[in-house]
């Protein structure tokens, strides 16, 4: 409105114009981005996050070392019931039953040069958890059907070529595959074998966690056993068979770091015949790294390459908290709500802007840390064959690298919410950092079960997104752990919105009333004709 004055009165005209509140979400995003980028601390904390993440990852890579590649890269420990096979021929048997001692327990048929551990071989087997498998030379594995025992198996030799067959009824046979076994002599050894790898359990002591291996004796029952040399009669029954614990001496000599999955005390195997049925027991494993469920190195090299994020998060937390508390410190929050009265929209815009910035910064940091740490890890022994090369094109690797950036982004949003709740930067930063670091410190003094519980229910569960392999100390699956952190962030944002509305009284109506009072307040105008200053009410 406009006020006018009588003739001769020198009062100035006062015009009151209502400024519409610009509270669209796009406008709120632009406003929050403008505020964030105008603060020097934003650049400092972003650079610090990258430097800390990459720097600590490289230091950790340089400080690690393993001798996993110094020892044999295969396991050949099993109990073999065998006899000679001269020339071409076949061995057939039904695995009538198998004890589920381990998901990778193996029972089946084997042809080998001799009974020395590490000799060239081909083996056709059933497993409780992974179906039928055909192996050769510690580096080849073909998958058959998904079923386990009972199952008919057959190996057929033709020179150095060995073909595996399987059948559900002993009548209709399916070919599993053909493998080449170089070095098979004219007279090889064929027979029935059983093996079962040791189980791994973690035990914690103050300051360390170590693996305890426990033997899981495997047992399987065979019947319908026959060996058919070319042009000769089958040899069946106990009289024609010998028993050998393959790899027993090697198992006693090697420790876990030198031989994959070795190191457990393995009781001797054996066989018991009852008519045409034989029950075989055995311990150990058969295969090479990546074959038959065998893994050598215990470390998750991808997660290790991203370990710097555990320190880089300090800068991320500071960025998120400062973005929320700066307006309380400077007193500009009142102005923000005048321009955009919808407080939920303002909070959402702030969370999106901070989270988006940290996501971009986190991607730079995590990709850089992974790519730069890999050469150092290889130089320290974390390379093939015990630790195969990993690439960003690998699904689990991409998830871990991008997931690290997502972890930092969600943590930043959580920090924004805590900053709104506490309104003081020092207290909010201390609280958030304590929530993500103290659990990692106290777990070193806890039992394995207690450690896993802490890692499942606290915000550090989000770090599970960095896992690329299941280890003895794995507490929670990658996406499930990330979901726990997201839950904390969502809860904190909800509380922050409640606090904003509660402390602001009636919210937008209160801000509008304040603006109206400011506009209607009396103002001093210029002097009138009588030389005295006039006071005009803005409302006219």
mmCIF file of C-alpha atoms in Angstrom, residues 48-409:
data_model
loop_
_atom_site.group_PDB
_atom_site.id
_atom_site.type_symbol
_atom_site.label_atom_id
_atom_site.label_comp_id
_atom_site.label_asym_id
_atom_site.label_seq_id
_atom_site.Cartn_x
_atom_site.Cartn_y
_atom_site.Cartn_z
ATOM 1 C CA UNK A 48 40.889 -33.241 3.525
ATOM 2 C CA UNK A 49 38.444 -36.115 2.973
ATOM 3 C CA UNK A 50 40.169 -37.110 -0.275
ATOM 4 C CA UNK A 51 43.670 -36.687 1.139
ATOM 5 C CA UNK A 52 42.963 -38.661 4.310
ATOM 6 C CA UNK A 53 41.162 -41.484 2.511
ATOM 7 C CA UNK A 54 43.791 -41.945 -0.180
ATOM 8 C CA UNK A 55 46.756 -41.281 2.100
ATOM 9 C CA UNK A 56 45.811 -43.750 4.815
ATOM 10 C CA UNK A 57 44.914 -46.409 2.238
ATOM 11 C CA UNK A 58 48.381 -46.122 0.708
ATOM 12 C CA UNK A 59 50.048 -46.251 4.118
ATOM 13 C CA UNK A 60 48.051 -49.355 5.029
ATOM 14 C CA UNK A 61 48.980 -51.009 1.726
ATOM 15 C CA UNK A 62 52.659 -50.251 2.296
ATOM 16 C CA UNK A 63 52.506 -51.655 5.822
ATOM 17 C CA UNK A 64 51.030 -55.022 4.903
ATOM 18 C CA UNK A 65 52.858 -58.138 3.747
ATOM 19 C CA UNK A 66 52.026 -61.795 3.110
ATOM 20 C CA UNK A 67 53.943 -64.917 2.106
ATOM 21 C CA UNK A 68 50.840 -66.681 0.773
ATOM 22 C CA UNK A 69 52.483 -67.011 -2.641
ATOM 23 C CA UNK A 70 55.606 -68.697 -1.261
ATOM 24 C CA UNK A 71 54.047 -72.113 -0.686
ATOM 25 C CA UNK A 72 52.068 -74.647 -2.746
ATOM 26 C CA UNK A 73 48.978 -73.256 -4.395
ATOM 27 C CA UNK A 74 46.994 -76.447 -4.151
ATOM 28 C CA UNK A 75 45.641 -78.893 -1.590
ATOM 29 C CA UNK A 76 45.916 -82.645 -2.083
ATOM 30 C CA UNK A 77 44.828 -84.275 1.175
ATOM 31 C CA UNK A 78 42.362 -87.159 1.037
ATOM 32 C CA UNK A 79 41.855 -90.838 1.716
ATOM 33 C CA UNK A 80 42.082 -92.981 -1.407
ATOM 34 C CA UNK A 81 40.960 -96.597 -1.822
ATOM 35 C CA UNK A 82 42.728 -97.572 -5.038
ATOM 36 C CA UNK A 83 44.026 -100.203 -7.448
ATOM 37 C CA UNK A 84 46.049 -100.076 -10.666
ATOM 38 C CA UNK A 85 44.529 -99.441 -14.088
ATOM 39 C CA UNK A 86 46.689 -100.371 -17.073
ATOM 40 C CA UNK A 87 45.876 -98.662 -20.332
ATOM 41 C CA UNK A 88 42.449 -97.315 -21.145
ATOM 42 C CA UNK A 89 39.500 -98.266 -18.975
ATOM 43 C CA UNK A 90 36.733 -97.080 -16.686
ATOM 44 C CA UNK A 91 35.825 -96.957 -13.022
ATOM 45 C CA UNK A 92 32.174 -96.806 -12.005
ATOM 46 C CA UNK A 93 30.525 -96.501 -8.592
ATOM 47 C CA UNK A 94 27.428 -95.193 -6.902
ATOM 48 C CA UNK A 95 27.876 -92.739 -4.056
ATOM 49 C CA UNK A 96 25.003 -94.109 -2.013
ATOM 50 C CA UNK A 97 25.296 -91.596 0.797
ATOM 51 C CA UNK A 98 27.522 -88.748 2.006
ATOM 52 C CA UNK A 99 27.727 -87.096 5.416
ATOM 53 C CA UNK A 100 27.253 -83.292 5.227
ATOM 54 C CA UNK A 101 30.442 -82.619 7.189
ATOM 55 C CA UNK A 102 31.165 -79.489 5.129
ATOM 56 C CA UNK A 103 29.541 -77.812 2.139
ATOM 57 C CA UNK A 104 32.713 -78.606 0.155
ATOM 58 C CA UNK A 105 33.193 -82.168 1.431
ATOM 59 C CA UNK A 106 34.078 -84.346 -1.569
ATOM 60 C CA UNK A 107 33.402 -88.010 -2.337
ATOM 61 C CA UNK A 108 33.865 -89.737 -5.668
ATOM 62 C CA UNK A 109 36.239 -91.281 -8.194
ATOM 63 C CA UNK A 110 39.862 -90.407 -8.900
ATOM 64 C CA UNK A 111 42.527 -91.367 -11.435
ATOM 65 C CA UNK A 112 46.089 -90.267 -10.746
ATOM 66 C CA UNK A 113 49.680 -90.929 -11.688
ATOM 67 C CA UNK A 114 50.490 -92.211 -8.188
ATOM 68 C CA UNK A 115 49.531 -91.609 -4.574
ATOM 69 C CA UNK A 116 52.048 -88.821 -3.950
ATOM 70 C CA UNK A 117 50.499 -85.477 -3.012
ATOM 71 C CA UNK A 118 50.505 -83.137 -5.999
ATOM 72 C CA UNK A 119 50.491 -85.882 -8.659
ATOM 73 C CA UNK A 120 48.529 -85.212 -11.888
ATOM 74 C CA UNK A 121 44.931 -86.338 -11.486
ATOM 75 C CA UNK A 122 41.314 -86.169 -12.602
ATOM 76 C CA UNK A 123 38.488 -86.515 -10.086
ATOM 77 C CA UNK A 124 34.715 -86.732 -10.375
ATOM 78 C CA UNK A 125 32.883 -86.033 -7.136
ATOM 79 C CA UNK A 126 29.688 -85.123 -5.353
ATOM 80 C CA UNK A 127 29.502 -82.409 -2.682
ATOM 81 C CA UNK A 128 26.777 -81.613 -0.126
ATOM 82 C CA UNK A 129 26.513 -77.983 -1.139
ATOM 83 C CA UNK A 130 27.791 -77.634 -4.711
ATOM 84 C CA UNK A 131 26.581 -80.621 -6.682
ATOM 85 C CA UNK A 132 28.708 -82.720 -9.021
ATOM 86 C CA UNK A 133 32.189 -81.488 -10.001
ATOM 87 C CA UNK A 134 34.889 -82.708 -12.391
ATOM 88 C CA UNK A 135 38.418 -81.551 -11.497
ATOM 89 C CA UNK A 136 41.832 -81.942 -13.106
ATOM 90 C CA UNK A 137 45.396 -80.822 -12.436
ATOM 91 C CA UNK A 138 44.432 -78.409 -9.601
ATOM 92 C CA UNK A 139 43.444 -75.752 -12.154
ATOM 93 C CA UNK A 140 40.392 -77.072 -14.013
ATOM 94 C CA UNK A 141 36.869 -77.559 -12.713
ATOM 95 C CA UNK A 142 33.648 -78.367 -14.576
ATOM 96 C CA UNK A 143 30.216 -78.331 -12.954
ATOM 97 C CA UNK A 144 27.675 -81.107 -13.368
ATOM 98 C CA UNK A 145 24.199 -81.389 -11.886
ATOM 99 C CA UNK A 146 23.248 -79.573 -8.709
ATOM 100 C CA UNK A 147 22.252 -82.699 -6.808
ATOM 101 C CA UNK A 148 24.348 -84.636 -4.333
ATOM 102 C CA UNK A 149 24.275 -88.245 -3.170
ATOM 103 C CA UNK A 150 22.920 -90.692 -4.099
ATOM 104 C CA UNK A 151 24.558 -90.371 -7.518
ATOM 105 C CA UNK A 152 26.211 -92.740 -9.990
ATOM 106 C CA UNK A 153 29.642 -91.627 -11.213
ATOM 107 C CA UNK A 154 31.954 -92.897 -13.961
ATOM 108 C CA UNK A 155 35.446 -91.931 -15.126
ATOM 109 C CA UNK A 156 36.658 -93.205 -18.512
ATOM 110 C CA UNK A 157 40.309 -92.949 -19.557
ATOM 111 C CA UNK A 158 41.458 -92.805 -23.185
ATOM 112 C CA UNK A 159 45.161 -91.949 -23.223
ATOM 113 C CA UNK A 160 45.577 -88.616 -21.454
ATOM 114 C CA UNK A 161 41.896 -87.730 -21.916
ATOM 115 C CA UNK A 162 39.567 -88.478 -19.016
ATOM 116 C CA UNK A 163 35.796 -88.108 -19.368
ATOM 117 C CA UNK A 164 33.374 -87.862 -16.472
ATOM 118 C CA UNK A 165 29.780 -89.091 -16.511
ATOM 119 C CA UNK A 166 26.986 -88.970 -13.950
ATOM 120 C CA UNK A 167 23.640 -90.713 -13.626
ATOM 121 C CA UNK A 168 20.685 -90.689 -11.286
ATOM 122 C CA UNK A 169 19.776 -94.341 -11.937
ATOM 123 C CA UNK A 170 22.849 -96.014 -13.436
ATOM 124 C CA UNK A 171 21.047 -96.432 -16.759
ATOM 125 C CA UNK A 172 20.874 -92.996 -18.358
ATOM 126 C CA UNK A 173 24.220 -91.219 -18.247
ATOM 127 C CA UNK A 174 25.027 -87.527 -18.724
ATOM 128 C CA UNK A 175 28.469 -86.323 -19.708
ATOM 129 C CA UNK A 176 29.985 -83.838 -17.261
ATOM 130 C CA UNK A 177 33.017 -83.084 -19.424
ATOM 131 C CA UNK A 178 36.412 -84.219 -20.679
ATOM 132 C CA UNK A 179 39.740 -83.083 -19.237
ATOM 133 C CA UNK A 180 43.346 -83.710 -20.213
ATOM 134 C CA UNK A 181 45.724 -85.102 -17.602
ATOM 135 C CA UNK A 182 49.292 -84.762 -18.813
ATOM 136 C CA UNK A 183 51.759 -87.220 -17.355
ATOM 137 C CA UNK A 184 49.440 -90.172 -16.789
ATOM 138 C CA UNK A 185 51.589 -93.307 -17.108
ATOM 139 C CA UNK A 186 50.551 -96.492 -18.845
ATOM 140 C CA UNK A 187 49.559 -97.873 -15.462
ATOM 141 C CA UNK A 188 47.736 -95.307 -13.348
ATOM 142 C CA UNK A 189 45.957 -95.578 -10.012
ATOM 143 C CA UNK A 190 42.152 -95.400 -9.887
ATOM 144 C CA UNK A 191 39.832 -95.545 -6.932
ATOM 145 C CA UNK A 192 37.358 -94.041 -4.501
ATOM 146 C CA UNK A 193 38.226 -90.994 -2.421
ATOM 147 C CA UNK A 194 36.741 -88.946 0.406
ATOM 148 C CA UNK A 195 37.928 -85.665 1.870
ATOM 149 C CA UNK A 196 36.427 -82.830 3.899
ATOM 150 C CA UNK A 197 38.037 -79.427 4.594
ATOM 151 C CA UNK A 198 38.492 -78.025 8.068
ATOM 152 C CA UNK A 199 35.980 -75.569 9.454
ATOM 153 C CA UNK A 200 37.155 -72.093 10.409
ATOM 154 C CA UNK A 201 36.202 -70.315 13.602
ATOM 155 C CA UNK A 202 37.459 -67.020 14.945
ATOM 156 C CA UNK A 203 38.702 -66.535 18.485
ATOM 157 C CA UNK A 204 39.350 -63.089 19.896
ATOM 158 C CA UNK A 205 41.908 -62.079 22.477
ATOM 159 C CA UNK A 206 42.742 -58.538 23.593
ATOM 160 C CA UNK A 207 44.168 -56.764 20.578
ATOM 161 C CA UNK A 208 43.937 -59.633 18.087
ATOM 162 C CA UNK A 209 41.719 -62.170 16.383
ATOM 163 C CA UNK A 210 42.985 -65.508 15.123
ATOM 164 C CA UNK A 211 41.525 -68.424 13.198
ATOM 165 C CA UNK A 212 41.039 -71.854 14.722
ATOM 166 C CA UNK A 213 40.787 -74.741 12.254
ATOM 167 C CA UNK A 214 38.827 -77.816 13.251
ATOM 168 C CA UNK A 215 38.879 -81.032 11.247
ATOM 169 C CA UNK A 216 35.516 -82.163 9.873
ATOM 170 C CA UNK A 217 35.964 -85.859 8.995
ATOM 171 C CA UNK A 218 34.153 -86.719 5.804
ATOM 172 C CA UNK A 219 32.369 -90.002 5.229
ATOM 173 C CA UNK A 220 30.674 -91.554 2.206
ATOM 174 C CA UNK A 221 29.302 -94.960 1.319
ATOM 175 C CA UNK A 222 29.908 -96.492 -2.125
ATOM 176 C CA UNK A 223 28.411 -99.521 -3.817
ATOM 177 C CA UNK A 224 28.157 -100.969 -7.326
ATOM 178 C CA UNK A 225 31.923 -100.423 -7.637
ATOM 179 C CA UNK A 226 33.629 -101.749 -10.762
ATOM 180 C CA UNK A 227 36.899 -101.174 -12.596
ATOM 181 C CA UNK A 228 37.110 -102.304 -16.198
ATOM 182 C CA UNK A 229 40.551 -102.287 -17.843
ATOM 183 C CA UNK A 230 40.524 -102.612 -21.620
ATOM 184 C CA UNK A 231 40.145 -106.302 -22.452
ATOM 185 C CA UNK A 232 40.186 -107.448 -18.811
ATOM 186 C CA UNK A 233 37.607 -108.422 -16.218
ATOM 187 C CA UNK A 234 36.426 -106.028 -13.504
ATOM 188 C CA UNK A 235 38.215 -106.112 -10.177
ATOM 189 C CA UNK A 236 35.791 -105.611 -7.295
ATOM 190 C CA UNK A 237 35.741 -106.398 -3.585
ATOM 191 C CA UNK A 238 38.226 -105.536 -0.792
ATOM 192 C CA UNK A 239 40.909 -107.978 -1.914
ATOM 193 C CA UNK A 240 41.851 -105.889 -4.910
ATOM 194 C CA UNK A 241 42.108 -102.525 -3.145
ATOM 195 C CA UNK A 242 44.710 -100.584 -1.136
ATOM 196 C CA UNK A 243 44.246 -97.679 1.301
ATOM 197 C CA UNK A 244 46.384 -94.520 1.312
ATOM 198 C CA UNK A 245 46.100 -91.212 3.175
ATOM 199 C CA UNK A 246 47.297 -88.934 0.385
ATOM 200 C CA UNK A 247 49.044 -85.786 1.592
ATOM 201 C CA UNK A 248 49.391 -86.862 5.218
ATOM 202 C CA UNK A 249 53.108 -85.998 5.365
ATOM 203 C CA UNK A 250 52.601 -82.695 3.576
ATOM 204 C CA UNK A 251 49.762 -81.741 5.917
ATOM 205 C CA UNK A 252 52.040 -82.246 8.895
ATOM 206 C CA UNK A 253 54.816 -80.170 7.342
ATOM 207 C CA UNK A 254 52.850 -77.208 6.017
ATOM 208 C CA UNK A 255 51.181 -74.479 8.036
ATOM 209 C CA UNK A 256 48.162 -72.433 7.105
ATOM 210 C CA UNK A 257 50.060 -69.558 5.514
ATOM 211 C CA UNK A 258 51.915 -71.908 3.172
ATOM 212 C CA UNK A 259 49.138 -74.242 2.089
ATOM 213 C CA UNK A 260 45.526 -73.201 1.541
ATOM 214 C CA UNK A 261 43.145 -74.481 4.197
ATOM 215 C CA UNK A 262 45.814 -76.685 5.802
ATOM 216 C CA UNK A 263 46.973 -76.558 9.386
ATOM 217 C CA UNK A 264 44.146 -78.509 11.052
ATOM 218 C CA UNK A 265 44.941 -81.720 12.872
ATOM 219 C CA UNK A 266 43.622 -84.401 10.503
ATOM 220 C CA UNK A 267 42.867 -87.858 11.877
ATOM 221 C CA UNK A 268 43.723 -90.675 9.471
ATOM 222 C CA UNK A 269 41.090 -91.915 7.063
ATOM 223 C CA UNK A 270 40.121 -95.474 6.300
ATOM 224 C CA UNK A 271 37.664 -97.840 4.653
ATOM 225 C CA UNK A 272 35.243 -100.531 5.838
ATOM 226 C CA UNK A 273 33.899 -103.167 3.469
ATOM 227 C CA UNK A 274 30.628 -105.030 3.892
ATOM 228 C CA UNK A 275 30.011 -107.241 0.916
ATOM 229 C CA UNK A 276 29.941 -105.022 -2.141
ATOM 230 C CA UNK A 277 29.574 -101.830 -0.088
ATOM 231 C CA UNK A 278 32.484 -99.749 1.203
ATOM 232 C CA UNK A 279 32.395 -96.813 3.618
ATOM 233 C CA UNK A 280 35.321 -94.415 3.256
ATOM 234 C CA UNK A 281 36.376 -91.672 5.679
ATOM 235 C CA UNK A 282 38.878 -88.906 5.010
ATOM 236 C CA UNK A 283 40.027 -85.382 5.857
ATOM 237 C CA UNK A 284 41.585 -82.506 3.959
ATOM 238 C CA UNK A 285 40.700 -81.087 0.568
ATOM 239 C CA UNK A 286 41.406 -81.404 -3.136
ATOM 240 C CA UNK A 287 41.937 -78.607 -5.653
ATOM 241 C CA UNK A 288 43.833 -75.439 -6.410
ATOM 242 C CA UNK A 289 43.172 -71.825 -5.557
ATOM 243 C CA UNK A 290 39.755 -70.941 -6.914
ATOM 244 C CA UNK A 291 38.944 -74.632 -7.492
ATOM 245 C CA UNK A 292 36.682 -76.693 -5.262
ATOM 246 C CA UNK A 293 36.002 -73.867 -2.839
ATOM 247 C CA UNK A 294 39.674 -73.376 -1.991
ATOM 248 C CA UNK A 295 40.883 -69.888 -1.159
ATOM 249 C CA UNK A 296 44.391 -69.110 -0.054
ATOM 250 C CA UNK A 297 44.713 -65.583 1.277
ATOM 251 C CA UNK A 298 42.450 -64.594 4.132
ATOM 252 C CA UNK A 299 42.615 -60.865 3.463
ATOM 253 C CA UNK A 300 40.028 -58.863 1.556
ATOM 254 C CA UNK A 301 42.439 -56.796 -0.529
ATOM 255 C CA UNK A 302 39.681 -54.548 -1.900
ATOM 256 C CA UNK A 303 38.427 -53.651 1.552
ATOM 257 C CA UNK A 304 42.026 -53.101 2.673
ATOM 258 C CA UNK A 305 42.575 -50.697 -0.226
ATOM 259 C CA UNK A 306 39.608 -48.629 0.973
ATOM 260 C CA UNK A 307 40.504 -48.602 4.666
ATOM 261 C CA UNK A 308 41.420 -44.907 4.496
ATOM 262 C CA UNK A 309 37.721 -44.057 4.493
ATOM 263 C CA UNK A 310 37.710 -44.820 8.214
ATOM 264 C CA UNK A 311 39.838 -41.706 8.741
ATOM 265 C CA UNK A 312 38.521 -39.682 5.815
ATOM 266 C CA UNK A 313 35.090 -39.817 7.410
ATOM 267 C CA UNK A 314 36.304 -37.357 10.056
ATOM 268 C CA UNK A 315 36.434 -34.591 7.445
ATOM 269 C CA UNK A 316 33.073 -35.693 6.044
ATOM 270 C CA UNK A 317 31.469 -35.510 9.480
ATOM 271 C CA UNK A 318 32.897 -32.026 9.987
ATOM 272 C CA UNK A 319 31.520 -30.887 6.628
ATOM 273 C CA UNK A 320 28.033 -32.183 7.385
ATOM 274 C CA UNK A 321 27.871 -30.750 10.891
ATOM 275 C CA UNK A 322 29.221 -27.331 9.865
ATOM 276 C CA UNK A 323 26.704 -27.115 7.032
ATOM 277 C CA UNK A 324 23.944 -27.461 9.632
ATOM 278 C CA UNK A 325 25.331 -25.409 12.521
ATOM 279 C CA UNK A 326 26.777 -22.463 10.567
ATOM 280 C CA UNK A 327 23.385 -20.764 10.290
ATOM 281 C CA UNK A 328 22.807 -21.109 14.021
ATOM 282 C CA UNK A 329 26.184 -19.533 14.672
ATOM 283 C CA UNK A 330 25.712 -16.622 12.258
ATOM 284 C CA UNK A 331 22.022 -16.085 12.992
ATOM 285 C CA UNK A 332 21.014 -16.427 9.331
ATOM 286 C CA UNK A 333 18.624 -19.320 9.916
ATOM 287 C CA UNK A 334 15.779 -16.836 10.542
ATOM 288 C CA UNK A 335 16.381 -15.324 7.111
ATOM 289 C CA UNK A 336 16.451 -18.753 5.504
ATOM 290 C CA UNK A 337 13.018 -19.568 6.898
ATOM 291 C CA UNK A 338 11.667 -16.174 5.800
ATOM 292 C CA UNK A 339 12.654 -16.968 2.220
ATOM 293 C CA UNK A 340 11.617 -20.635 2.410
ATOM 294 C CA UNK A 341 9.166 -21.133 5.290
ATOM 295 C CA UNK A 342 8.751 -24.887 4.802
ATOM 296 C CA UNK A 343 11.310 -26.252 7.195
ATOM 297 C CA UNK A 344 11.117 -29.828 6.016
ATOM 298 C CA UNK A 345 11.922 -28.659 2.502
ATOM 299 C CA UNK A 346 14.907 -26.656 3.748
ATOM 300 C CA UNK A 347 16.234 -29.637 5.710
ATOM 301 C CA UNK A 348 15.748 -31.967 2.745
ATOM 302 C CA UNK A 349 17.521 -29.550 0.407
ATOM 303 C CA UNK A 350 20.445 -29.234 2.804
ATOM 304 C CA UNK A 351 20.705 -33.020 3.112
ATOM 305 C CA UNK A 352 20.597 -33.509 -0.677
ATOM 306 C CA UNK A 353 23.226 -30.844 -1.338
ATOM 307 C CA UNK A 354 25.621 -32.071 1.350
ATOM 308 C CA UNK A 355 25.056 -35.724 0.466
ATOM 309 C CA UNK A 356 25.548 -35.075 -3.247
ATOM 310 C CA UNK A 357 28.773 -33.157 -2.690
ATOM 311 C CA UNK A 358 30.192 -35.848 -0.414
ATOM 312 C CA UNK A 359 29.151 -38.566 -2.870
ATOM 313 C CA UNK A 360 31.199 -36.884 -5.600
ATOM 314 C CA UNK A 361 34.144 -36.337 -3.262
ATOM 315 C CA UNK A 362 33.866 -39.909 -1.983
ATOM 316 C CA UNK A 363 33.955 -41.341 -5.511
ATOM 317 C CA UNK A 364 37.165 -39.461 -6.246
ATOM 318 C CA UNK A 365 38.677 -40.674 -2.980
ATOM 319 C CA UNK A 366 37.590 -44.323 -3.221
ATOM 320 C CA UNK A 367 38.515 -44.782 -6.883
ATOM 321 C CA UNK A 368 41.867 -43.110 -6.281
ATOM 322 C CA UNK A 369 42.583 -45.187 -3.184
ATOM 323 C CA UNK A 370 41.739 -48.465 -4.924
ATOM 324 C CA UNK A 371 43.766 -47.778 -8.068
ATOM 325 C CA UNK A 372 46.812 -46.412 -6.248
ATOM 326 C CA UNK A 373 46.876 -49.076 -3.523
ATOM 327 C CA UNK A 374 46.803 -52.070 -5.879
ATOM 328 C CA UNK A 375 50.409 -51.807 -7.159
ATOM 329 C CA UNK A 376 51.661 -51.426 -3.597
ATOM 330 C CA UNK A 377 49.665 -54.451 -2.462
ATOM 331 C CA UNK A 378 51.098 -56.552 -5.294
ATOM 332 C CA UNK A 379 54.619 -55.521 -4.334
ATOM 333 C CA UNK A 380 53.920 -56.644 -0.759
ATOM 334 C CA UNK A 381 52.811 -60.127 -1.813
ATOM 335 C CA UNK A 382 49.065 -59.603 -2.276
ATOM 336 C CA UNK A 383 49.042 -60.732 -5.893
ATOM 337 C CA UNK A 384 48.256 -63.773 -8.031
ATOM 338 C CA UNK A 385 47.772 -66.615 -7.634
ATOM 339 C CA UNK A 386 46.801 -66.373 -3.970
ATOM 340 C CA UNK A 387 45.206 -62.975 -4.521
ATOM 341 C CA UNK A 388 43.862 -62.674 -8.088
ATOM 342 C CA UNK A 389 43.924 -59.280 -9.768
ATOM 343 C CA UNK A 390 40.790 -57.240 -9.079
ATOM 344 C CA UNK A 391 39.246 -54.717 -11.437
ATOM 345 C CA UNK A 392 36.640 -51.977 -11.182
ATOM 346 C CA UNK A 393 34.733 -53.977 -13.790
ATOM 347 C CA UNK A 394 34.203 -56.755 -11.220
ATOM 348 C CA UNK A 395 30.763 -56.491 -9.657
ATOM 349 C CA UNK A 396 31.836 -56.853 -6.000
ATOM 350 C CA UNK A 397 34.726 -54.421 -6.526
ATOM 351 C CA UNK A 398 32.479 -51.799 -8.132
ATOM 352 C CA UNK A 399 29.991 -52.205 -5.306
ATOM 353 C CA UNK A 400 32.719 -51.774 -2.688
ATOM 354 C CA UNK A 401 34.240 -48.688 -4.342
ATOM 355 C CA UNK A 402 30.948 -46.938 -5.104
ATOM 356 C CA UNK A 403 29.566 -48.165 -1.793
ATOM 357 C CA UNK A 404 32.391 -46.436 0.071
ATOM 358 C CA UNK A 405 31.314 -43.145 -1.492
ATOM 359 C CA UNK A 406 27.690 -43.903 -0.591
ATOM 360 C CA UNK A 407 28.734 -44.704 2.972
ATOM 361 C CA UNK A 408 30.447 -41.325 3.298
ATOM 362 C CA UNK A 409 27.471 -39.525 1.717
#
